[in-house]
Coordinates of C-alpha atoms and ligand atoms in Angstrom, one line a residue:
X1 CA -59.7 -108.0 28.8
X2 CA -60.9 -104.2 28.9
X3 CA -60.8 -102.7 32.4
X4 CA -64.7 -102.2 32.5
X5 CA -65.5 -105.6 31.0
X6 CA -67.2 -108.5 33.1
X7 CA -66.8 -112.0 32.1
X8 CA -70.2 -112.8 32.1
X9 CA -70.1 -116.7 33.4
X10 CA -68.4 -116.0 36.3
X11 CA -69.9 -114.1 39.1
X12 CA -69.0 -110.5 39.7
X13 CA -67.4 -110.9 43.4
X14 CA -64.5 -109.1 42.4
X15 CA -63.2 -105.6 41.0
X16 CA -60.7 -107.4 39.1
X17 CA -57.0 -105.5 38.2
X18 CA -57.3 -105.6 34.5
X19 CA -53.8 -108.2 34.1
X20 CA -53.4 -111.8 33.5
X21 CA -51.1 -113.7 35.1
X22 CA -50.1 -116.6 33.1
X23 CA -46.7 -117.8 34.8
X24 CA -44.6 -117.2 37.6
X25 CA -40.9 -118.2 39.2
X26 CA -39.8 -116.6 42.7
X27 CA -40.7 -113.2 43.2
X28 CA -41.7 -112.3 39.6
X29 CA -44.6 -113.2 37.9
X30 CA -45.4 -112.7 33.9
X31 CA -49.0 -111.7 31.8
X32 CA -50.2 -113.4 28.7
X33 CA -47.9 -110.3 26.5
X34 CA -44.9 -111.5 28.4
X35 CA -44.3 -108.8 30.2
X36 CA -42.5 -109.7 33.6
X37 CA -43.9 -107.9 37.3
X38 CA -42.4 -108.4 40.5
X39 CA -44.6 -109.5 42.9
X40 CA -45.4 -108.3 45.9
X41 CA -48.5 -109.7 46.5
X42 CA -47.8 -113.7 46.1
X43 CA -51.1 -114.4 45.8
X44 CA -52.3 -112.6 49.0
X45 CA -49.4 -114.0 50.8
X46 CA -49.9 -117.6 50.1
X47 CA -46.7 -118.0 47.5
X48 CA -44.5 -117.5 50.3
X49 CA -41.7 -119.5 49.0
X50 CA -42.0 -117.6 45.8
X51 CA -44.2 -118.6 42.6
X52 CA -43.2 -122.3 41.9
X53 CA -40.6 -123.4 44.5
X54 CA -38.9 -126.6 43.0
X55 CA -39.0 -128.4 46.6
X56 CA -42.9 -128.6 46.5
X57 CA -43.4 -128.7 42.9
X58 CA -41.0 -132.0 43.0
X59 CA -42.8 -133.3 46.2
X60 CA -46.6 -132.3 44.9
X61 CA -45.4 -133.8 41.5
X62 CA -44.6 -137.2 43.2
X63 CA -47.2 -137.4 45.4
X64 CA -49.4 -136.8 42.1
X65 CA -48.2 -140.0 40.9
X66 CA -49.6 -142.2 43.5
X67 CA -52.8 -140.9 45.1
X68 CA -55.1 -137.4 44.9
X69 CA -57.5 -138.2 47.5
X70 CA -59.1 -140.7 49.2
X71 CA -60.9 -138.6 52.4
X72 CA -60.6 -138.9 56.1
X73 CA -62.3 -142.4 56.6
X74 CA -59.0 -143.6 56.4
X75 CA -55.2 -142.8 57.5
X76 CA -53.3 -140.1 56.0
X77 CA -49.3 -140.4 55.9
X78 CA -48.6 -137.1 55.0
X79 CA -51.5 -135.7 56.8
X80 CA -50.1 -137.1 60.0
X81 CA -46.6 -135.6 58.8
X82 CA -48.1 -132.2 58.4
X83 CA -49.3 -132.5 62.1
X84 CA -46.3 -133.5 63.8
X85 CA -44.4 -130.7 62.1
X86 CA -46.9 -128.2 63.1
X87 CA -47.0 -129.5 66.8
X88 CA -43.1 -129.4 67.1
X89 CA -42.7 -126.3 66.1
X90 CA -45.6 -124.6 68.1
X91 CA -47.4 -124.7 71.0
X92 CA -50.0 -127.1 69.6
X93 CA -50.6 -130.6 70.2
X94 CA -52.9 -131.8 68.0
X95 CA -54.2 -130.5 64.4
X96 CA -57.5 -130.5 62.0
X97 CA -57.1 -130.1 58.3
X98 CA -59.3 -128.4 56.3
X99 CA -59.2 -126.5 52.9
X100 CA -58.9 -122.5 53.6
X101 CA -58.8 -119.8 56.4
X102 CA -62.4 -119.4 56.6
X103 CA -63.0 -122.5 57.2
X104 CA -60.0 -123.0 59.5
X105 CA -62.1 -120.1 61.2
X106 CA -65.2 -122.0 61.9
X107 CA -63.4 -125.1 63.3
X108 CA -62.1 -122.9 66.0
X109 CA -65.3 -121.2 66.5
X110 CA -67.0 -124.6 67.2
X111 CA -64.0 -126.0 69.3
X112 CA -64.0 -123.2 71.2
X113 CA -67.9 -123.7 72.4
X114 CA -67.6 -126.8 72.7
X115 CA -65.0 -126.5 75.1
X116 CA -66.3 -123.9 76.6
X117 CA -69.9 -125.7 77.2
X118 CA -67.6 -128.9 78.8
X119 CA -65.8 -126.5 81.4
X120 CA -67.8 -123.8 81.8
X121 CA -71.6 -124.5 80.9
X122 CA -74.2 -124.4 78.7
X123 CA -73.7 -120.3 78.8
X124 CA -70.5 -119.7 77.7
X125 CA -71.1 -119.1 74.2
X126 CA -69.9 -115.8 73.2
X127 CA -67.0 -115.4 70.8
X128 CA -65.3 -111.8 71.2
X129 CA -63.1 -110.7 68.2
X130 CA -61.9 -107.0 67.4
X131 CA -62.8 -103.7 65.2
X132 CA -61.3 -103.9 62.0
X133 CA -60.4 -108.0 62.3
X134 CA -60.6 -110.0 59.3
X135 CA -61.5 -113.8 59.7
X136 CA -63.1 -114.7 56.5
X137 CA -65.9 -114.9 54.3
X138 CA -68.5 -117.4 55.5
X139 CA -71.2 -116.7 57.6
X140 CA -69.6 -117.7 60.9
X141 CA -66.2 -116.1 60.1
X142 CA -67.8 -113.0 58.3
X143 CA -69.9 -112.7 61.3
X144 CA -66.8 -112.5 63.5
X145 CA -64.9 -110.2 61.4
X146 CA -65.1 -106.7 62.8
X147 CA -65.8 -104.7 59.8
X148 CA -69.2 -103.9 59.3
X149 CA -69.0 -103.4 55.3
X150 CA -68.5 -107.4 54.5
X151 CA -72.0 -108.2 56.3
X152 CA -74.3 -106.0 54.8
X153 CA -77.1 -107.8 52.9
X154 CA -76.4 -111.2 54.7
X155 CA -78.7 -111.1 57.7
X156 CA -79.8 -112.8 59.9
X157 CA -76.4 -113.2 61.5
X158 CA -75.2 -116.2 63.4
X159 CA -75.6 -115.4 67.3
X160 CA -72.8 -114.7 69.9
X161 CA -69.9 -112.9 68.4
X162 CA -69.3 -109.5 69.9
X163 CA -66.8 -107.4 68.6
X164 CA -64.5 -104.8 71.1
X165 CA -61.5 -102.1 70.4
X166 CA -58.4 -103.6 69.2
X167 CA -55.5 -102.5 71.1
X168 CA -57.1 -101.3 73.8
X169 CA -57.3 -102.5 77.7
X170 CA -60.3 -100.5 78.9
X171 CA -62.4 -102.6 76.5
X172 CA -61.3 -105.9 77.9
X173 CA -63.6 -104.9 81.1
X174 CA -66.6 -104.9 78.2
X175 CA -66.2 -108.6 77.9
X176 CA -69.0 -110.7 79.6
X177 CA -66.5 -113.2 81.6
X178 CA -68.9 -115.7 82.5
X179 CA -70.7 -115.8 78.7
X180 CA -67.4 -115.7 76.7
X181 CA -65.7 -118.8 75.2
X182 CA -63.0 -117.3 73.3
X183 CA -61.2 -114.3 72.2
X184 CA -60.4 -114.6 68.5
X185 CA -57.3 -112.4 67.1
X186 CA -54.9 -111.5 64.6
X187 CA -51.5 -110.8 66.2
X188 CA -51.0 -108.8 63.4
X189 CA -54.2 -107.4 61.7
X190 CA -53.9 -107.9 57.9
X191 CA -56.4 -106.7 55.7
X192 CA -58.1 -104.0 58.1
X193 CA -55.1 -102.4 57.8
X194 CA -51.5 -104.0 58.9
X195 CA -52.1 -103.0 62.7
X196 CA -49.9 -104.8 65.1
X197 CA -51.0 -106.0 68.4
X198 CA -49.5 -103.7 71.4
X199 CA -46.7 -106.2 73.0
X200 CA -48.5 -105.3 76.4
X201 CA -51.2 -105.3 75.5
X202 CA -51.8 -108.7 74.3
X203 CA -49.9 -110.2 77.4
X204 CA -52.5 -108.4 79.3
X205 CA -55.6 -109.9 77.2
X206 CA -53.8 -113.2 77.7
X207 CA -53.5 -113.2 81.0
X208 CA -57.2 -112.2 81.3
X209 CA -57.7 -115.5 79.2
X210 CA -56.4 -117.2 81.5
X211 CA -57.7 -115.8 84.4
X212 CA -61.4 -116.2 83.3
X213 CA -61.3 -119.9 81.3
X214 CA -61.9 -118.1 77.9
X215 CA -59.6 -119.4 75.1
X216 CA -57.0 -117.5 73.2
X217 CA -57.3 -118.1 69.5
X218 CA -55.0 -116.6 67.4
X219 CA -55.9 -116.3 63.7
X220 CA -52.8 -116.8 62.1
X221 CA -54.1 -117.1 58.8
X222 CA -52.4 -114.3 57.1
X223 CA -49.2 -113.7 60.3
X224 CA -48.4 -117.5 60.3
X225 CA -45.5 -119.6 58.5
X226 CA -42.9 -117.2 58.6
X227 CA -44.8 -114.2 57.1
X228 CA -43.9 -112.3 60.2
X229 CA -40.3 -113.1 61.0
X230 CA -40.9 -115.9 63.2
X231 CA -42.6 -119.6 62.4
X232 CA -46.0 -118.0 64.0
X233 CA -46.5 -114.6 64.9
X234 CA -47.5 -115.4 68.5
X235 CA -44.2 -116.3 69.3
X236 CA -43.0 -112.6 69.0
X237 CA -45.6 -112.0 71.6
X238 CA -43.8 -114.3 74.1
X239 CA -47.4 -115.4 74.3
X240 CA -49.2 -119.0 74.5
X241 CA -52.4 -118.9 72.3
X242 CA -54.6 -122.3 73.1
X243 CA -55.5 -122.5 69.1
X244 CA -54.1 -120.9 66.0
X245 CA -55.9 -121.1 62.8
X246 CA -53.2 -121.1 59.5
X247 CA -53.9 -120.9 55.8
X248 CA -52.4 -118.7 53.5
X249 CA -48.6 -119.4 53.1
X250 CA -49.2 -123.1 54.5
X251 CA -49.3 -124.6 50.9
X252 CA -47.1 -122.9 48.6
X253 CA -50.6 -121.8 47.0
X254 CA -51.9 -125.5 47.8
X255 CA -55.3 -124.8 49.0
X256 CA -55.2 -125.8 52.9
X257 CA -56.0 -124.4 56.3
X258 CA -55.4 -125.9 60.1
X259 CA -56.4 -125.5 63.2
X260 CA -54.0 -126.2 65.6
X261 CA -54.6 -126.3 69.1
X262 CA -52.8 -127.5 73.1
X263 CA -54.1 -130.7 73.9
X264 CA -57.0 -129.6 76.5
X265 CA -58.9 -127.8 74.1
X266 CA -58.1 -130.6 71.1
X267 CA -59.9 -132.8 73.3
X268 CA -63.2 -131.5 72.6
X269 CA -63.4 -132.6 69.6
X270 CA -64.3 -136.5 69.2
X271 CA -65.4 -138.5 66.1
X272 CA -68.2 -136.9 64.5
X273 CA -68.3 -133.6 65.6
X274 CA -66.2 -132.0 63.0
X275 CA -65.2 -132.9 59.7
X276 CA -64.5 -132.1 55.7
X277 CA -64.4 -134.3 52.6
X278 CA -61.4 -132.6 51.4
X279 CA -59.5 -131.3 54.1
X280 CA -56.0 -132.6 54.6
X281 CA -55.8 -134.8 51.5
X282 CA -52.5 -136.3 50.4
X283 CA -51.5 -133.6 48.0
X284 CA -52.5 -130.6 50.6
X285 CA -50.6 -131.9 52.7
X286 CA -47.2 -133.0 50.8
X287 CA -47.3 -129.4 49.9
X288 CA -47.3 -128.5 53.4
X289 CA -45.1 -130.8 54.6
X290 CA -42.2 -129.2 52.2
X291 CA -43.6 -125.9 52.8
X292 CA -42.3 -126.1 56.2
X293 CA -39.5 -128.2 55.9
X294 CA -38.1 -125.6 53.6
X295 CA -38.8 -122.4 55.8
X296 CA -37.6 -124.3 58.8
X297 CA -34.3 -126.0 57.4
X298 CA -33.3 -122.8 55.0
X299 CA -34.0 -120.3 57.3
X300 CA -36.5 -118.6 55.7
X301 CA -38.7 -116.8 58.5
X302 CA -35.5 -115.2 60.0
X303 CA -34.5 -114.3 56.4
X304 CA -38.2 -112.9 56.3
X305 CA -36.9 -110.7 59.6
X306 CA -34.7 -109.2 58.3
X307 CA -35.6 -108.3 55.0
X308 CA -38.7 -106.6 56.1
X309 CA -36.4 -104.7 59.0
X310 CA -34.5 -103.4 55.8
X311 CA -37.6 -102.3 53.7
X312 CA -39.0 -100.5 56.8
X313 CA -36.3 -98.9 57.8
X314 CA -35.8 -97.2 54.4
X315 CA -39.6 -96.7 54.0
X316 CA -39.3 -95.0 57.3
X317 CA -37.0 -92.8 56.1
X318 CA -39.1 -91.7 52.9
X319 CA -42.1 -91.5 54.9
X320 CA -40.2 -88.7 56.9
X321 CA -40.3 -86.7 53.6
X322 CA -42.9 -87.9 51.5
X323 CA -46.5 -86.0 52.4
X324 CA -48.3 -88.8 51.0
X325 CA -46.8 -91.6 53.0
X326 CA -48.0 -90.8 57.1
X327 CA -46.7 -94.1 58.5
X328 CA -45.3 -97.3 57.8
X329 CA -46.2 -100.4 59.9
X330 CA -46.5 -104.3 60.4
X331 CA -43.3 -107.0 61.2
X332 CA -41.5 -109.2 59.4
X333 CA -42.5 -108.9 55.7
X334 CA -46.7 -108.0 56.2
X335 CA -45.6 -104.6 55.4
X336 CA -48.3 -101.3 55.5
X337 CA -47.7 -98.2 54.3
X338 CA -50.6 -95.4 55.9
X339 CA -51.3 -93.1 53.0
X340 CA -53.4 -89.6 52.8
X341 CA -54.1 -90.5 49.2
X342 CA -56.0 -94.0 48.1
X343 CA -54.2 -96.9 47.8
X344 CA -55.9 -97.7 45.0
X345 CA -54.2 -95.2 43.0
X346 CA -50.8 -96.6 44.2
X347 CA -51.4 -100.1 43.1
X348 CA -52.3 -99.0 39.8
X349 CA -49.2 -96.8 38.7
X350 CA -47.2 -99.6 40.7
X351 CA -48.5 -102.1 38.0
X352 CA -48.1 -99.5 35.4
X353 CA -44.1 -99.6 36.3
X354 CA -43.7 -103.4 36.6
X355 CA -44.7 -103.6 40.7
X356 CA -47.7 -105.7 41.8
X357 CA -48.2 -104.6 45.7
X358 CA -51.9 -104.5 47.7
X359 CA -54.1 -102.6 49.6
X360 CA -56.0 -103.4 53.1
X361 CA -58.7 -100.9 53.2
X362 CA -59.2 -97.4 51.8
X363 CA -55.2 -95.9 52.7
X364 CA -53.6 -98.6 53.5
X365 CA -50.7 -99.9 50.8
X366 CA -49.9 -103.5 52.1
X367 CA -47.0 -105.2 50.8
X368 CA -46.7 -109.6 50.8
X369 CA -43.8 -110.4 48.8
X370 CA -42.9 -113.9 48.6
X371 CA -40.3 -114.3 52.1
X372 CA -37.8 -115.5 49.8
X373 CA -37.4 -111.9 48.2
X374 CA -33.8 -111.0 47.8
X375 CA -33.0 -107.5 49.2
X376 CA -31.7 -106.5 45.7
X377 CA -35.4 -107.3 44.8
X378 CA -36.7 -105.6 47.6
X379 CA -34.5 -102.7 47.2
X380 CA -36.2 -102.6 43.4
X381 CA -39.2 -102.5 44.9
X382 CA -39.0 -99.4 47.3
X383 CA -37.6 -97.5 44.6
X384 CA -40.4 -97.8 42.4
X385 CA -42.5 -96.5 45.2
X386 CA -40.4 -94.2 45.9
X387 CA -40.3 -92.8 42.2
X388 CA -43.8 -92.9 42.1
X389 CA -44.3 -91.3 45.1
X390 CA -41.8 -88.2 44.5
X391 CA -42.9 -87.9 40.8
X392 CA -46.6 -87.5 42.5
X393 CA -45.0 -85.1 45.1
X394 CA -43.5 -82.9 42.1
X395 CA -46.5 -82.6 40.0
X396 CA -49.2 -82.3 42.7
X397 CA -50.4 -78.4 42.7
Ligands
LIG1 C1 -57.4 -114.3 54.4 C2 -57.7 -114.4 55.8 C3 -58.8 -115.2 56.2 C4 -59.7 -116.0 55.2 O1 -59.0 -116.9 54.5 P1 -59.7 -117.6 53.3 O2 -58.7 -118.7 52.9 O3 -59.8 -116.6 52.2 O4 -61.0 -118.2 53.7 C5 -59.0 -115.3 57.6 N1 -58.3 -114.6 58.5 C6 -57.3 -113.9 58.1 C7 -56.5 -113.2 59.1 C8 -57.0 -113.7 56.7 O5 -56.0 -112.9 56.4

């Protein structure tokens, strides 16, 4: 399709990139002419064991043959699985299933007051989350994402979200101690701009947590399952979160999103105050279940480490002579390059010479190759950016 042209039945939500993707394997992906990208966007970080991984495709396929759904009225094998895996290897104890991040989101929004009602009172409502955050797209989690543009038009806004400086310890003494229920965070933030937390920092907000009975959430929709180097971001932190939210890179591409929370929060939740139709079916969760399996027995987080150390430390080294390129951020492979030019621009004449790669806001490049990249792969990749950039650098008056 033309760049301008809209498909008319399908509503205009997004500026799409004028490609279509018709097949992918590992970290290259091919459009309807054939012509092969590599892919440094795995579907907004979800592919994360590359486009097609045979473990899941053989365990999906299987799982395909004897049951699709049946809902949450009755017991789940591999949704049980899925939980013990996730509570093994994190803090959690206990786990809810649902279908994306946003919704993931929501279910720790209403845990966390809840909760907070039980062992604090009937006050302690308020949710705080941070500038530039990104939590998702319905109204709850749009309301608690801390970027102004994605909520015009949509008033009136749920109550009780507050929003305060990221990265910052004078604004912790903004928040309300005996209102608040939970601080919501991205260790990493993602699409407002691949901004780590400060290791300090985020020691000190937990310990203010804890000091004051609010819940530590960490929205690990985009940081969790090895995107950052380790299983879950948090753990880089050497910090305890009392619920994580995942999504994105859980499935292979499977849609699916958890919460996963410590026993004393978990407990708030009793039959019929949460629930989903289609959260945690059988095939969500098979594709979990080998999603993990995979990362954990292969490696693949620590893999992840050190691949992004690599890309970083030669993007580092071009952003000390390239005028366009100001700084280069982010852990593990959620990569961000700070640019005085649009990103925009970038992604384009990336695409142009065979490299898919993202933005998160206006400047910001963001790169989410699959964790399985090979460094050859990755090496490709920084040298088409770094062609492009110099070849802008030598014509640019
Ligand atoms: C993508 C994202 C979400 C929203 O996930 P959806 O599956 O699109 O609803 C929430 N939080 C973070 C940190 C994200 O990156």
């Amino acid at each position: 399709m033309s760049e301008t042209a809209v498909f008319q039945p399908l509503m205009n939500t997004y500026k799409r990139i004028p490609l279509t993707i018709t097949r992918g394997r590992g970290s290259y992906v091919w459009d309807e002419t054939g012509r092969k990208y590599l892919d440094l966007t795995s579907g907004i970080g979800t592919c994360s064991l590359g486009h097609v991984p045979d473990r899941v495709k053989t365990a999906v396929a299987s799982q395909l043959e004897e049951l699709w759904h049946c809902s949450n009225l009755f017991h789940i094998p591999a949704q049980e699985k899925l939980a013990s895996l996730l509570a093994e290897n994190s803090f959690g104890d206990q786990v809810f299933f649902c279908n994306s991040g946003a919704e993931a989101n929501e279910a720790a929004v209403k845990l966390a007051r809840k909760h907070a009602r039980e062992v604090k009172g009937a006050g302690a409502t308020e949710i705080v989350t941070f500038t530039r955050s990104f939590h998702g797209r319905t109204m709850g989690a749009m309301t608690a994402t801390g970027q102004d543009h994605v909520k015009e038009g949509f008033s009136p806004l749920p109550e009780g979200f507050s929003h305060i400086p990221f990265n910052c310890s004078e604004s912790l003494k903004g928040i309300d101690v005996e209102k608040t229920a939970a601080v919501l965070l991205e260790p990493v933030q993602g699409e407002g701009g691949v901004i780590p937390s400060d290791p300090a920092w985020i020691r000190e907000l937990e310990e203010f947590c804890r000091k004051h009975n609010i819940l530590l959430m960490t929205d690990e929709v985009q940081t969790g399952v090895g995107r950052t180097g380790s299983l879950f971001a948090y753990e880089q932190y050497g910090i305890t979160p009392d619920v994580m939210t995942l999504a994105k890179g859980l499935g292979s591409g499977f849609p699916i999103g958890a919460v996963v929370a410590g026993s004393k929060a978990a407990a708030s939740f009793g039959p019929g105050t949460h629930g989903t139709t289609f959260g945690g079916n059988p095939l969500a969760c098979t594709a979990g279940i080998a999603t993990i399996e995979e990362m954990i027995e292969k490696g693949i987080p620590e893999k992840a480490m050190a691949c992004g150390n690599r890309v970083k430390e030669k993007l580092n080294r071009l952003a000390e002579e390239l005028t366009e390129v100001t700084e280069v951020r982010g852990k593990g492979l959620l990569l961000g390059l700070e640019l005085e030019v649009e990103a925009a621009d970038i992604v384009t004449e990336a695409r142009e010479n065979g490299l898919l790669v993202l933005t998160a806001g206006k400047n910001v490049l963001r790169l989410l190759p699959p964790l399985t990249i090979s460094p050859e792969e990755a090496d490709r990749a920084v040298s088409v950016l770094e062609d492009i950039f110099r070849r802008r650098e030598a014509t640019a008056v």
